XYZ file of C-alpha atoms in Angstrom:
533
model
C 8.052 124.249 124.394
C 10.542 126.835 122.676
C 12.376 128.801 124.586
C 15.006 131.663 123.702
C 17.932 129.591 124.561
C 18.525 125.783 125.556
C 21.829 124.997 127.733
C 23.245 121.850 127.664
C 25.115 121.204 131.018
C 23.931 122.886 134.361
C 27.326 123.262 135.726
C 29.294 126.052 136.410
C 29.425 127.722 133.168
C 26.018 126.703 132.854
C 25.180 128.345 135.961
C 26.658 131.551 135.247
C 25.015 131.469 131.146
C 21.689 130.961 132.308
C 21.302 133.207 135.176
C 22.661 135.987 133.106
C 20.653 135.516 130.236
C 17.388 135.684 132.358
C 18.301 138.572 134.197
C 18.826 140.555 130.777
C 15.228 139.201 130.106
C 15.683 135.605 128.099
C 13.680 132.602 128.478
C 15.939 129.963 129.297
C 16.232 126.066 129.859
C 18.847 124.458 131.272
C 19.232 120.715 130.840
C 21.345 118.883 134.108
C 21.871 115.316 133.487
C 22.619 115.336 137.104
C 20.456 116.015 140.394
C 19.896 118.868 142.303
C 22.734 120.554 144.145
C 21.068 120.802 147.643
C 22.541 117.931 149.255
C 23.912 119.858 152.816
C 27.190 117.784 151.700
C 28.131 120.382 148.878
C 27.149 123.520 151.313
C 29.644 121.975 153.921
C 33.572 123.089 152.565
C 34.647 120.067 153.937
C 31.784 117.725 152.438
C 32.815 117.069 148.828
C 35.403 114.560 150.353
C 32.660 112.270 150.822
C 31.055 112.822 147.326
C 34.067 112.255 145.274
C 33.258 108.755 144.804
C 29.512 109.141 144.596
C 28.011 108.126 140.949
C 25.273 110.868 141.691
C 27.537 113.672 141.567
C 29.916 112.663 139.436
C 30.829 111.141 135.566
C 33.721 109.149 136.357
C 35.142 108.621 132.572
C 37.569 105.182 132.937
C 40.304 106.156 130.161
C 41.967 103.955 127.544
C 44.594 102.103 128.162
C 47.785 104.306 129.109
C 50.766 102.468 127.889
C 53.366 104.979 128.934
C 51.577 104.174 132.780
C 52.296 100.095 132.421
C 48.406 99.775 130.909
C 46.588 101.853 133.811
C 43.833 103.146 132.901
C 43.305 105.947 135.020
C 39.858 107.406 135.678
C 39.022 111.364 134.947
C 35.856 112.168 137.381
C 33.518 115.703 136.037
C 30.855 117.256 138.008
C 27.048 115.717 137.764
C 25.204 117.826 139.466
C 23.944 121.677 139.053
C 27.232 123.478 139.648
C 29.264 121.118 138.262
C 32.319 121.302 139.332
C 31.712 124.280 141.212
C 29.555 121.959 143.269
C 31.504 119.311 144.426
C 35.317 120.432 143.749
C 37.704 121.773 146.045
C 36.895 125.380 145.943
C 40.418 126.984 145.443
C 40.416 130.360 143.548
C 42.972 130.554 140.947
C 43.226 132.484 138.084
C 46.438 131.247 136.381
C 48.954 133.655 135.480
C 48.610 136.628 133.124
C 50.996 134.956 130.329
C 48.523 132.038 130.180
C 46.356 133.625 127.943
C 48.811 135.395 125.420
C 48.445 131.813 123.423
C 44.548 132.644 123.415
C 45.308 135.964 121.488
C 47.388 134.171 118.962
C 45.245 131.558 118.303
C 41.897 134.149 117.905
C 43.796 137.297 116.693
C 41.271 138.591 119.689
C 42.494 141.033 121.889
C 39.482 140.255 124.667
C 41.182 137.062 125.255
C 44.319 138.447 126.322
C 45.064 139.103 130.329
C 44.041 142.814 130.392
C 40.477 143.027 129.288
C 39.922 138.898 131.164
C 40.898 141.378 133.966
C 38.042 143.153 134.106
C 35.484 140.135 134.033
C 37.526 138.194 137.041
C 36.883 141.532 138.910
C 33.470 142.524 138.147
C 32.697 138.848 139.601
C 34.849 138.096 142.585
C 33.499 139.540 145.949
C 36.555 139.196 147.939
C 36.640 139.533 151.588
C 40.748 140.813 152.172
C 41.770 142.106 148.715
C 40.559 145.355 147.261
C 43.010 146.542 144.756
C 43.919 146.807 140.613
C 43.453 142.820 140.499
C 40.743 142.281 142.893
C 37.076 143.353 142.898
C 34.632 143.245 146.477
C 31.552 143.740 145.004
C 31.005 140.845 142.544
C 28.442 137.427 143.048
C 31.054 134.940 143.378
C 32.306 135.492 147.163
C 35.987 134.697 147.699
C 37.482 134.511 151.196
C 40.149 133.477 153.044
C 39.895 129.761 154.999
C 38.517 129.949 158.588
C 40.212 126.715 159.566
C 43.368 125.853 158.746
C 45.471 122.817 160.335
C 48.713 122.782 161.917
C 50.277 120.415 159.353
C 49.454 123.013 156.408
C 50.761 125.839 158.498
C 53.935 123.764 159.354
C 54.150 122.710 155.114
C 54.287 126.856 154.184
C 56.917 127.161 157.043
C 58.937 124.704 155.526
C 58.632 125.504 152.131
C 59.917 128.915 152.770
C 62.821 127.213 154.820
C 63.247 125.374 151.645
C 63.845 128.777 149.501
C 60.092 129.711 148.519
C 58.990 133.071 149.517
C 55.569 133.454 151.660
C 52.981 134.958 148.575
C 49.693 136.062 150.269
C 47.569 135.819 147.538
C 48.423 133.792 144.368
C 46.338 136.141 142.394
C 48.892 138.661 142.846
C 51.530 140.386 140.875
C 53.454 136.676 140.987
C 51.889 133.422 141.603
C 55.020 131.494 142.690
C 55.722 131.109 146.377
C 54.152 129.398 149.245
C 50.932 130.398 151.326
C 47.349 129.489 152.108
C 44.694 129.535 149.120
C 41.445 131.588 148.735
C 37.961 129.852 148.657
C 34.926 130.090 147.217
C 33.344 130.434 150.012
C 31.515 133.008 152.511
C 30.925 132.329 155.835
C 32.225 128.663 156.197
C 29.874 127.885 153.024
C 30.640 126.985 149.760
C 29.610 129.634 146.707
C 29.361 127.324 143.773
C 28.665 128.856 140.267
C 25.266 127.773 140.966
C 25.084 129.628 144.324
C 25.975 132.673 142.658
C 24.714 133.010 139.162
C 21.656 130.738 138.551
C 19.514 130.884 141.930
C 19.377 134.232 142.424
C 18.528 134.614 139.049
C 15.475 132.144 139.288
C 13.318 134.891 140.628
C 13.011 136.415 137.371
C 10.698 133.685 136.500
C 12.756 132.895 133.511
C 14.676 130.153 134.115
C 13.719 126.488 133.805
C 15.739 124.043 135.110
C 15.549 120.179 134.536
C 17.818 117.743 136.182
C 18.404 114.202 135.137
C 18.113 114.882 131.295
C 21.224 113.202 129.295
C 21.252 115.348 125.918
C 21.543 113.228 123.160
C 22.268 115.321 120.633
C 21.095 118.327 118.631
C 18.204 119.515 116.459
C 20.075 121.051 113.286
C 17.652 122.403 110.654
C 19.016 123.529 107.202
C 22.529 124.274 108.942
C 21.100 125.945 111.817
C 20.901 124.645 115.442
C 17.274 125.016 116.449
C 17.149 122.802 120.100
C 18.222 119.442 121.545
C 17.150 115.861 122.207
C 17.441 114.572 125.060
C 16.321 111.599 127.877
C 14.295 111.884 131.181
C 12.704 109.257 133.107
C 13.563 106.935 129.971
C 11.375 109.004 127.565
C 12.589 111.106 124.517
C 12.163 114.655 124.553
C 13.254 117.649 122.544
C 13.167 121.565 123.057
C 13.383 124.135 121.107
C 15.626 127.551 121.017
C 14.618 130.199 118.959
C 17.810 132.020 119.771
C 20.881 129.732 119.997
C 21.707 126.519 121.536
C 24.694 126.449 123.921
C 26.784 124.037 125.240
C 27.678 124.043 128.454
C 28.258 120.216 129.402
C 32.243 120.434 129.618
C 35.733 119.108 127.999
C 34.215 115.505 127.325
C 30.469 115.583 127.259
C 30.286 118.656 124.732
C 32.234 117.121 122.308
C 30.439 113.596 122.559
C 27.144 115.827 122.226
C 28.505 117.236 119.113
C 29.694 113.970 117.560
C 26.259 112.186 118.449
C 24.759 115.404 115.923
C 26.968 114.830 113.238
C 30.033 117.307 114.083
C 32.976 115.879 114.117
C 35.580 114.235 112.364
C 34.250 112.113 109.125
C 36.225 109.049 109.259
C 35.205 108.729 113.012
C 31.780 109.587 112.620
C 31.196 107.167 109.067
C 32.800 104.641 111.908
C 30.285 105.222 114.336
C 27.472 105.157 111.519
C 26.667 108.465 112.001
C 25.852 110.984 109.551
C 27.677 113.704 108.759
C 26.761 117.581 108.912
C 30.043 118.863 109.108
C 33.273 117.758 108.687
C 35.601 118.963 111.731
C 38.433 117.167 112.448
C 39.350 119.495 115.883
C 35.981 118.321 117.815
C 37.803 115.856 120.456
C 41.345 116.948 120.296
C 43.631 118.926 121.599
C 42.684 117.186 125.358
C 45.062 118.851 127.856
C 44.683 118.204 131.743
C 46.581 118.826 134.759
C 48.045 115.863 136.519
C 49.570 115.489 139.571
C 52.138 113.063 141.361
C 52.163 112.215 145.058
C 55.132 112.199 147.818
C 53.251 110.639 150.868
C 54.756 110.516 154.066
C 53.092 109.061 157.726
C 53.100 111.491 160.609
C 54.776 110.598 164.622
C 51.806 111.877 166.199
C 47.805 112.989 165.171
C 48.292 115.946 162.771
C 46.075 116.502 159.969
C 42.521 115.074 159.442
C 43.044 111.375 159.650
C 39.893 110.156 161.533
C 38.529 113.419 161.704
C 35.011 112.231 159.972
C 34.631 108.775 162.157
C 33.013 107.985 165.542
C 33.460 111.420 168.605
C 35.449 113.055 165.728
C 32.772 113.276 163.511
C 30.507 114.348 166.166
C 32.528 117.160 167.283
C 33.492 118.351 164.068
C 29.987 118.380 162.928
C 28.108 119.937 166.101
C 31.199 122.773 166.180
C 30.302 123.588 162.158
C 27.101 123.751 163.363
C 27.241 126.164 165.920
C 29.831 128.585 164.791
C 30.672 127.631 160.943
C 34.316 126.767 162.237
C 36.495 123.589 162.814
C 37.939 120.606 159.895
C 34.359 120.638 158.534
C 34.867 124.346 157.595
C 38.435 123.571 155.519
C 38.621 122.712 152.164
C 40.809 119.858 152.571
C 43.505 121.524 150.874
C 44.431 124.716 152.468
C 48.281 125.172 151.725
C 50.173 124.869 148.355
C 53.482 126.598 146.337
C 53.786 127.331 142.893
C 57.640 126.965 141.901
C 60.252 125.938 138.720
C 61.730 123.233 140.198
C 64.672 123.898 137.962
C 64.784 127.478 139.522
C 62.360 128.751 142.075
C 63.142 132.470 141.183
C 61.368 131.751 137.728
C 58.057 131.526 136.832
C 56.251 128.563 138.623
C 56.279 125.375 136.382
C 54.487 123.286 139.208
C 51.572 123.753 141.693
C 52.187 121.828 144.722
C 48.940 121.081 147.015
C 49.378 120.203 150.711
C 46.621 117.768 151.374
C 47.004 116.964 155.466
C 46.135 112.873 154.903
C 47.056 110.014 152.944
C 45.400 110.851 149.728
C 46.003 107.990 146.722
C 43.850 107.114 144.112
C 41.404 103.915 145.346
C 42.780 100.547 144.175
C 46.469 101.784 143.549
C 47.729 100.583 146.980
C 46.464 98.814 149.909
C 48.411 100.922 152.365
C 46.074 100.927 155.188
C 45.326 104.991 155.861
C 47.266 106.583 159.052
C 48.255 110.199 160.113
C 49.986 111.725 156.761
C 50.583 114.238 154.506
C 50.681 113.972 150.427
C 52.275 116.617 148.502
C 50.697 116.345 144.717
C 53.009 118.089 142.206
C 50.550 118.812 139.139
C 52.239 120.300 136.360
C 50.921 124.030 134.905
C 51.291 123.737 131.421
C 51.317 120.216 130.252
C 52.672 119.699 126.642
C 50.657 116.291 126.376
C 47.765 116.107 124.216
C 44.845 113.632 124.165
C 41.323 113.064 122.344
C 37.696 112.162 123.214
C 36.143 110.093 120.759
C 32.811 108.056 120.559
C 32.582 104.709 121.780
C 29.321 103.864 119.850
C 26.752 105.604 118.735
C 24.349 105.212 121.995
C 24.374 108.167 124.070
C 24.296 106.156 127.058
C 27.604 104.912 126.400
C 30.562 106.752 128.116
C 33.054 108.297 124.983
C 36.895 107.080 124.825
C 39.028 109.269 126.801
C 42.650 109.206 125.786
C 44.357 111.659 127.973
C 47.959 110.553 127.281
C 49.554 111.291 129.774
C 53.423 111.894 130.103
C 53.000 112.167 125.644
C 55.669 114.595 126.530
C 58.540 113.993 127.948
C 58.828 117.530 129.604
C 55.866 116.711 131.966
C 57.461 113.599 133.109
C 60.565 115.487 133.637
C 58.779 118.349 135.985
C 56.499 115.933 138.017
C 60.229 114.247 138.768
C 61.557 118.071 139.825
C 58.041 118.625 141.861
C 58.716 114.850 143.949
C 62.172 116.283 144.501
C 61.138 119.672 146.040
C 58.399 118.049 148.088
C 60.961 115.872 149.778
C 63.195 119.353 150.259
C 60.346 120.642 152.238
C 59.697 117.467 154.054
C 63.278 117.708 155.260
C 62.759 121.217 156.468
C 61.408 122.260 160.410
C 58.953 122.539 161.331
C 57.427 120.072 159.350
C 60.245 117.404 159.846
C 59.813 117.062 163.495
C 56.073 115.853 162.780
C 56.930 112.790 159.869
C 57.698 109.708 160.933
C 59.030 108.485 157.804
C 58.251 108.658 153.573
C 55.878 105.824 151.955
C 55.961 107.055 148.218
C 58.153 106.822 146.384
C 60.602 106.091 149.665
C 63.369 107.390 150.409
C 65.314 104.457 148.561
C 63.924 105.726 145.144
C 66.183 108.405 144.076
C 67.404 108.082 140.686
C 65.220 109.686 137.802
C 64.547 105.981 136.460
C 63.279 105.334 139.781
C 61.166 108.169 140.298
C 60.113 107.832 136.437
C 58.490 104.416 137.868
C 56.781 106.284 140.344
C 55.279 108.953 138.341
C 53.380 106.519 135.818
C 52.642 103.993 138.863
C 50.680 107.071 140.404
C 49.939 109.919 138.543
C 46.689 111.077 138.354
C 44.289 114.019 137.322
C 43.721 117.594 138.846
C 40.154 116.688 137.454
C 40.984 119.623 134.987
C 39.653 118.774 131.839
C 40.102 121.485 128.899
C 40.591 122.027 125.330
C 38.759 119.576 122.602
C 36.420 122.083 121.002
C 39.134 124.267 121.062
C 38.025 128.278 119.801
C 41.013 130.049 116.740
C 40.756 131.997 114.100
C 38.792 130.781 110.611
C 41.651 129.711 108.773
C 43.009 127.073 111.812
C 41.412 124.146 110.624
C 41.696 122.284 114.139
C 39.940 125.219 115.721
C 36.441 124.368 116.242
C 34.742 127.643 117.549
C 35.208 131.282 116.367
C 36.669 133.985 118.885
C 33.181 134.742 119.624
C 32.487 130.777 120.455
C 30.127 130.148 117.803
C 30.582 126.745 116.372
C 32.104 126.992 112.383
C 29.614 125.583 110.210
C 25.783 125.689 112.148
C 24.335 128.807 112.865
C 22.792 128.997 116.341
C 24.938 126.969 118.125
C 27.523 128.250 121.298
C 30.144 126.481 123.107
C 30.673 128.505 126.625
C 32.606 126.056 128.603
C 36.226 124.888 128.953
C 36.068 123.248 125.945
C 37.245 125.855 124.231
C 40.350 126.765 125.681
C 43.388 126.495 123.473
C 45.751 125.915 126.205
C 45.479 124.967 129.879
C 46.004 127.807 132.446
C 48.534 127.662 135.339
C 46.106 126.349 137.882
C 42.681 125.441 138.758
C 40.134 126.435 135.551
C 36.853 126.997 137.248
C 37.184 130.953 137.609
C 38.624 130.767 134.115
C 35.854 128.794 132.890
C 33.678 131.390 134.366
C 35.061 134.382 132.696
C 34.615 131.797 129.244
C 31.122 132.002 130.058
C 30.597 135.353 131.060
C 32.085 136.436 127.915
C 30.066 134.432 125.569
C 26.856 135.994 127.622
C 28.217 139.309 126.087
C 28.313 137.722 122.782
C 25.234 136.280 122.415
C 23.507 139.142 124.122
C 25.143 141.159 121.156
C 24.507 139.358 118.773
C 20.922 138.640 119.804
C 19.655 141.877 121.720
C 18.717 141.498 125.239
C-alpha cells in the first residue's frame, strides 16, 4: 500500500510527525519496532522504574570497549515502544538554555534554529499548569505541570543546596536555568503525557494514521536517487511500503543512522566493509555522537527517607491503592523530583552541570554488589560534553545491534566537571537539613579526595543520561560532515527526512525530548511546505 508519508520510528518525534501530518490531511504510516504503549506501567509517573530494564520497551545498545573507563563497556538504553522515550523516560521538562542553539545557527546559516523563533514552537506546544508568561504557553497538547508528590529527602536536597550557595530557581525554563528547585513534568493529573499521548492518538481519529508495531526497518527503497518507501520485518516476513511524498526518519541518534547505512548512505570505506553498496558517499552519517553522562555521589540515610522499599510487600499496596484513589503518593513522583544546574568552578556563571536528586541508591546493575538501603545519589551529568563518538555497522544484518562508541571522557574537560559536580554534591551533603538525615557516603567515600582519586571514580561509574544526539548531524551544503540540510532533508536522495535528534549539531543543556519535539515540529512545517497540505 502507498501512502503519503512512511515514518520510521514511532517515538516521540514520531509521535508528534505523524499526528500532525494527518491532521493537515496526509495519509500516514508509522513503523514501531516496538509494542504498544498501553502498558498502565508507562501511564503511572512512577512506573518506568520498573521498565528500565525490560527488553520490550527498550534497545539497550552494549558499547565498545571504553578504554579511558578500564575496558567497561557501558550500555546506552533508547525507547522501544510508541513514545519512545517519551514513553518510558523520566518525564522532566527542560528546554536547555537559550545559548544552546546559537551553534545551530552557525552551523545552518538558519535563523529558525536560533532561540527566538524555537521560542515560539516550545510555546505553541506546552500546556502548562503554573506558568503563563513571554516563555511559557497554557494552551498547547503537551501538558506540563508541577509534581504532586514530592519526598522529604528532595525537599531537604534544594534546602541544602541553597545553604550551599545556589539560589532557589522556580522554574528552570526561566530567564536563568542555574539554581536549585523542583522540576516540571510531563504530566497532567498524576499521569504521564508522552509524545504519543499528545500528538499521535488524538490525531488517530482522522482516520489517517496507520500504525504498526513490531516492524524493524531494514532499510530504504531508493529509486533513481529518490527515496520512495522502506523495507522492513514483521512476524519474520519481509514487507515494504511505499511513500509517494517523502520518507522520514524518526527512529533516533543510533537506529537512524544504522537505517541509513543498511541503504547505502554512509561512509564508503565502512560501507565497501560491510559489503554494502554504495548510493552516496557521506562520511558524517554516524559521527559526531554526543551524550550526556552523569557521575554518582551515593550516600545511605540514618532513618527511612526516600523510596527505598516503597514498591515491595504493604508498601506497594499502599502506594498503589492511594494512586488509585486520588492520583497522589510515591507512585505519582517521577523518581527524580529535585535537581541544580551550577559551574562548579563558579556558581554565579552559567550552569556547566545538571545535578539530579534521585531519593535511593541508584547505580548501574552489575557495577557493585552494595546491597540497596535508605539513600540518596546525586548524578552530576555534564551540559555540554566536548566528547565525540560514532555509530557504525556491525554487519550487514539488520538484526544485528550497530557499534556504539560513545567515548566517553575523549575530553578531558568533561572529566574535569564531573570531578567539580562530585565535589559540590558532597558540599550539599554537608549542609542541614539534609546532613542530619545521612548516615554516612558509599561513593566515592569520603577517603577519596584527590582529583586522581575521584578521576578513578568517574570512569569506574559514569554512565548515560540516556541522551543520545547528533550523528546525522543537519549544516549548511558546503560542511561536508553535515548530513541533512537546514530544512532536514538528507543531501543526496530526494524524498527522504530526518526529524529526530539525530540531527542536532550540539547537545543542549539538559534533557532533549522537548527539544527533539520542536526538531520535529519544525520539519512538519517543512515538509508541509514543501509538499502542500
Amino acid at each position: 500500500m502507498t501512502y503519503d508519508y512512511v515514518i520510521a520510528g514511532g517515538g516521540s518525534s514520531g509521535s508528534l510527525v505523524a499526528g500532525k501530518l494527518a491532521e493537515a490531511g496526509a495519509k500516514v504510516l508509522v513503523l514501531e519496532a516496538g509494542g504498544s504503549d498501553r502498558n498502565p506501567l508507562i501511564q503511572m509517573p512512577a512506573g518506568f522504574v520498573k521498565l528500565l530494564g525490560v527488553e520490550k520497551y527498550m534497545w539497550f545498545y552494549q558499547s565498545e570497549v571504553q578504554q579511558r573507563l578500564g575496558g567497561r563497556q557501558p550500555v546506552v538504553p533508547t525507547g522501544r515502544v510508541i513514545g519512545g522515550g517519551s514513553s518510558v523516560n523520566a518525564m522532566v521538562y527542560i528546554r536547555g538554555q537559550a545559548g544552546d542553539y546559537l551553534p545551530w545557527v552557525e552551523a545552518t546559516g538558519d535563523d529558525g534554529w536560533g532561540w527566538p523563533e524555537l521560542l515560539k514552537r516550545f510555546k505553541a506546544m506546552e500546556g502548562n499548569n503554573r506558568f503563563n508568561n513571554e516563555l511559557h504557553g497554557t494552551d498547547g497538547p503537551w501538558s506540563v505541570s508541577d509534581p504532586i508528590h514530592i519526598c522529604e529527602l528532595s525537599r531537604a536536597y534544594v534546602m541544602a543546596a541553597q545553604a550551599a550557595g545556589l539560589p532557589f530557581t522556580p522554574d528552570f525554563n526561566g530567564p536563568r536555568q542555574s539554581g536549585t528547585g523542583f522540576f516540571q513534568l510531563t504530566t497532567k493529573d498524576g499521569r504521564r503525557v508522552s509524545a504519543a499521548d499528545a500528538f499521535l492518538h488524538p490525531a488517530m481519529k482522522t482516520g489517517r494514521i496507520s500504525v504498526l508495531t513490531g516492524c524493524l526497518v531494514h532499510r530504504l527503497l531508493i529509486e533513481n536517487g529518490r527515496a520512495v518507501g522502506v523495507e522492513y520485518s514483521r512476524d519474520n516476513k519481509i514487507e515494504t511500503a511505499r511513500a509517494a511524498k517523502e520518507v522520514v526518519m524518526c527512529a533516533g541518534a543510533i537506529a537512524t543512522p544504522k537505517i541509513l547505512m543498511l541503504s547505502g548512505i554512509g561512509p564508503h570505506f565502512h560501507l565497501k566493509e560491510m559489503g554494502i553498496k554504495t548510493i552516496v558517499d557521506h562520511e558524517g552519517i554516524g559521527k559526531n555522537l554526543q551524550d550526556h553522562t552523569e557521575v554518582p555521589v551515593l550516600a545511605f540515610c540514618n532513618g527511612p527517607y526516600g523510596y527505598f522499599g516503597q514498591d515491595r510487600g504493604w508498601n506497594q499496596i499502599r502506594n498503589g491503592l492511594q494512586y488509585m484513589m486520588f492520583r497522589t503518593g510515591p507512585v505519582a513522583s517521577n523518581g527524580v523530583e529535585a535537581c541544580s544546574f551550577f559551574d562548579p568552578d563558579d556558581l554565579s556563571n552559567e550552569a556547566k552541570i545538571q545535578q539530579f536528586c534521585v531519593p535511593s541508591v541508584y547505580l548501574e546493575p552489575g557495577t557493585t554488589d552494595l546491597k540497596p538501603s535508605w539513600g540518596i545519589t546525586l548524578n552530576s551529568c555534564v551540559l555540554r560534553p566536548g566528547s565525540k563518538g560514532s555509530v557504525r555497522l556491525n554487519s550487514a544484518d539488520p538484526r544485528q545491534q550497530p557499534l556504539v562508541d560513545p567515548n566517553y571522557f575523549e575530553d578531558p574537560e568533561d572529566l574535569r566537571l564531573s570531578i567539580g559536580g562530585v565535589r559540590q554534591a558532597r558540599r550539599i551533603l554537608a549542609q542541614e537539613p539534609i546532613r542530619r538525615m545521612i548516615d554516612r557516603e558509599i561513593f566515592p567515600g569520603p577517603e577519596k579526595d584527590t582529583d586522581e582519586a575521584l578521576a578513578e571514580h568517574a570512569k569506574r561509574f559514569v554512565k548515560t543520561v540516556y541522551h543520545p544526539v547528533g550523528t546525522v548531524r543537519m549544516g549548511r551544503d558546503n560542511d561536508p560532515l553535515a548530513v541533512v540540510t537546514p530544512d532536514l532533508r538528507l543531501k543526496g536522495v530526494d524524498g527522504l527526512r530526518v526529524a529526530d535528534a539525530s540531527v542536532m549539531p550540539t547537545i543542549i543543556s539538559g534533557n532533549t525530548n522537548s527539544t527533539t519535539l520542536v526538531i520535529a515540529d519544525r520539519a512538519v512545517s517543512f515538509m508541509l511546505s514543501a509538499n502542500g497540505k
